[in-house]
Amino acid sequence: MPSEDKWCLQNDMTFYGPGMTTALLQETPVDQLEIQMERRDIYKCIIDYAVSCGVKFEYECSVEGPVMLGNRVVGLKTAKGIEYADLVIDA
């Protein structure tokens, strides 16, 4: 869980359609409140946790294609060479 200065409990929210003329209020029952965080703080929390679990991120490296084993992706061929992985996420 991130530090308490990075999140707050989500209150009722109002959504607007593209024309900004129709408002839709979402009332959240007290027993179903969720946390609300800035996107950058969510990303930092997730990335920090992933790294602590052994995930490797490779930045500023072009992907040339998948490494296949039959019909399964088992890694990536990059400009820096081949990287094998248990899980490849195309993001």
Coordinates of C-alpha atoms in Angstrom, one line a residue, residues 42-77:
I42 CA -0.2 4.5 -9.1
Y43 CA 2.4 3.8 -11.8
K44 CA 5.3 4.4 -9.4
C45 CA 3.8 2.1 -6.8
I46 CA 3.2 -0.7 -9.4
I47 CA 6.6 -0.3 -11.0
D48 CA 8.4 -0.2 -7.6
Y49 CA 6.6 -3.3 -6.5
A50 CA 7.3 -5.1 -9.8
V51 CA 11.0 -4.3 -9.6
S52 CA 11.1 -5.6 -6.0
C53 CA 9.6 -8.9 -7.2
G54 CA 12.3 -9.2 -9.9
V55 CA 10.7 -7.7 -13.0
K56 CA 13.2 -6.2 -15.5
F57 CA 12.2 -3.1 -17.4
E58 CA 14.2 -2.2 -20.5
Y59 CA 13.9 1.5 -21.5
E60 CA 15.0 3.2 -24.8
C61 CA 15.4 -0.1 -26.6
S62 CA 13.5 -0.9 -29.8
V63 CA 11.7 -4.2 -30.1
E64 CA 12.3 -6.0 -33.4
G65 CA 9.8 -8.9 -32.8
P66 CA 8.7 -11.7 -30.5
V67 CA 10.7 -14.8 -29.8
M68 CA 8.3 -17.7 -30.4
L69 CA 8.3 -21.3 -29.2
G70 CA 5.5 -22.9 -31.3
N71 CA 2.6 -20.5 -30.9
R72 CA 3.8 -19.1 -27.6
V73 CA 5.8 -15.8 -27.0
V74 CA 8.8 -16.7 -24.8
G75 CA 10.7 -13.5 -25.2
L76 CA 11.6 -10.5 -27.3
K77 CA 14.3 -9.8 -29.9

